[in-house]
Amino acid sequence: MRRFSADYLDDTRRGMWSPGDREALAPLDLAERSVVLDVGCGTGKLSSVLASETPADAQVVGLDRDPALLAEVPDPVHPVLADALSLPVADARADLVVCQALLINLPDPLAAVEEFQRASSDLVAAVEPDNAAVTVESSVAAEERLTARARERFVDGVPTDVTLGAAPDLFREAGLVDVETRRHDHVRTVEPPYDESALEGAKRKATASRLDDQRETLLDGGMSEDAFEALRHEWREMGRDVVEAMTAGTYRRRETVPFFVTVGRVPTGEGDSAPDSRGA
Ligand SMILES: C[S@@+](CC[C@H](N)C(=O)[O-])C[C@H]1O[C@@H](n2cnc3c(N)ncnc32)[C@H](O)[C@@H]1O
């Protein structure tokens, strides 16, 4: 079971859903929602966006199984300790059940989507990245090569499908109708003048701390211990080059994380039929 720190979520969600960049959430019809569940909400980064885009009297609930992350969920989101596969709500209690980067961390994502459908009277949505398609462009050439090497072994070593991205088949299999999915890109750039998070990121590279956190996964993905040590050595060297380039004000990095917003509707029984029964 992968655990996530509040720092990691802060760092990787930076700039995602900034005001003026929420067009990808349009299919969630947030202005019309009254009860929204954000499942696997972590520190509530998406939940607070949902709270600001829904009507003032709407209720937004953030659910997660990690109490440490839930403790960071900001008002007015209501935090609830819960498992995604057994939500503590009555059938059809919400009119939107949504998750972000949750399905990629579950061994049985279909079971979760089925549970979301049970809890919703209207929409179910998933915002999921394709971690195999992440790209990094960097002014420190070794960074592109080393991150690609680590990513490849990481994707192979994680026991869940972190490349899921678009989930229309899963949604249809769960019985949802009118399923739509669209790709968007979360682009994170580092360029001068560098802010505190960029400086922290460079320090992390120079110590290889995040790579160390992934050691077991990379070994599970087929990397030998010697290959890991060699990668770690090169990674720290690359990190020192990044720190040096930042000091000179010449470091630039652009990371693109493709993510997909999939939305489906709970069938009402009036004119709706599950796609399977239409043979679609
Ligand atoms: C990658 S984080 C995403 C957090 C948040 N949605 C975001 O995008 O910032 C995955 C989250 O799912 C939670 N999680 C994983 N499995 C879960 C489960 N079975 N039930 C509830 N939460 C779960 C983790 O605790 C973590 O907070």
CSV table of N, CA and C in Angstrom, one decimal, residues 17-30 49 53 182-184 259 261:
chain,number,residue,atom,x,y,z
A,17,TRP,N,-5.3,23.2,-11.1
A,17,TRP,CA,-6.6,23.8,-10.7
A,17,TRP,C,-6.5,25.3,-10.2
A,18,SER,N,-5.4,26.0,-10.7
A,18,SER,CA,-5.4,27.4,-10.3
A,18,SER,C,-6.6,28.1,-10.9
A,19,PRO,N,-7.1,29.2,-10.2
A,19,PRO,CA,-8.3,29.8,-10.8
A,19,PRO,C,-8.0,30.3,-12.2
A,20,GLY,N,-8.9,30.1,-13.1
A,20,GLY,CA,-8.7,30.4,-14.5
A,20,GLY,C,-8.2,29.2,-15.3
A,21,ASP,N,-7.9,28.1,-14.6
A,21,ASP,CA,-7.4,26.9,-15.3
A,21,ASP,C,-8.2,25.7,-14.8
A,22,ARG,N,-9.5,25.9,-14.8
A,22,ARG,CA,-10.4,24.8,-14.3
A,22,ARG,C,-11.4,24.3,-15.4
A,23,GLU,N,-11.0,24.6,-16.6
A,23,GLU,CA,-11.9,24.2,-17.7
A,23,GLU,C,-12.1,22.7,-17.8
A,24,ALA,N,-11.1,21.9,-17.3
A,24,ALA,CA,-11.2,20.5,-17.4
A,24,ALA,C,-12.3,20.0,-16.5
A,25,LEU,N,-12.7,20.8,-15.5
A,25,LEU,CA,-13.8,20.4,-14.6
A,25,LEU,C,-15.2,20.7,-15.1
A,26,ALA,N,-15.3,21.3,-16.2
A,26,ALA,CA,-16.6,21.7,-16.8
A,26,ALA,C,-17.6,20.5,-16.8
A,27,PRO,N,-17.2,19.3,-17.3
A,27,PRO,CA,-18.2,18.2,-17.3
A,27,PRO,C,-18.8,17.8,-16.0
A,28,LEU,N,-18.2,18.3,-14.9
A,28,LEU,CA,-18.7,17.9,-13.5
A,28,LEU,C,-19.8,18.8,-13.2
A,29,ASP,N,-20.1,19.9,-14.0
A,29,ASP,CA,-21.3,20.7,-13.8
A,29,ASP,C,-21.4,21.2,-12.3
A,30,LEU,N,-20.3,21.8,-11.9
A,30,LEU,CA,-20.2,22.0,-10.4
A,30,LEU,C,-21.2,23.0,-9.9
A,49,VAL,N,-11.1,23.1,-4.3
A,49,VAL,CA,-11.5,23.7,-5.6
A,49,VAL,C,-13.0,23.4,-5.8
A,53,GLU,N,-16.2,26.0,-6.3
A,53,GLU,CA,-16.9,26.1,-7.6
A,53,GLU,C,-18.4,25.6,-7.5
A,182,ARG,N,-11.7,13.1,-21.4
A,182,ARG,CA,-10.8,14.0,-22.2
A,182,ARG,C,-9.5,14.1,-21.5
A,183,ARG,N,-8.5,14.3,-22.4
A,183,ARG,CA,-7.1,14.5,-21.9
A,183,ARG,C,-6.8,15.9,-21.6
A,184,HIS,N,-6.1,16.2,-20.6
A,184,HIS,CA,-5.5,17.5,-20.2
A,184,HIS,C,-4.1,17.3,-19.8
A,259,PHE,N,-3.2,14.0,-17.8
A,259,PHE,CA,-4.3,13.4,-17.0
A,259,PHE,C,-5.6,13.5,-17.7
A,261,VAL,N,-9.9,13.4,-17.5
A,261,VAL,CA,-11.1,13.5,-16.7
A,261,VAL,C,-12.2,12.7,-17.4
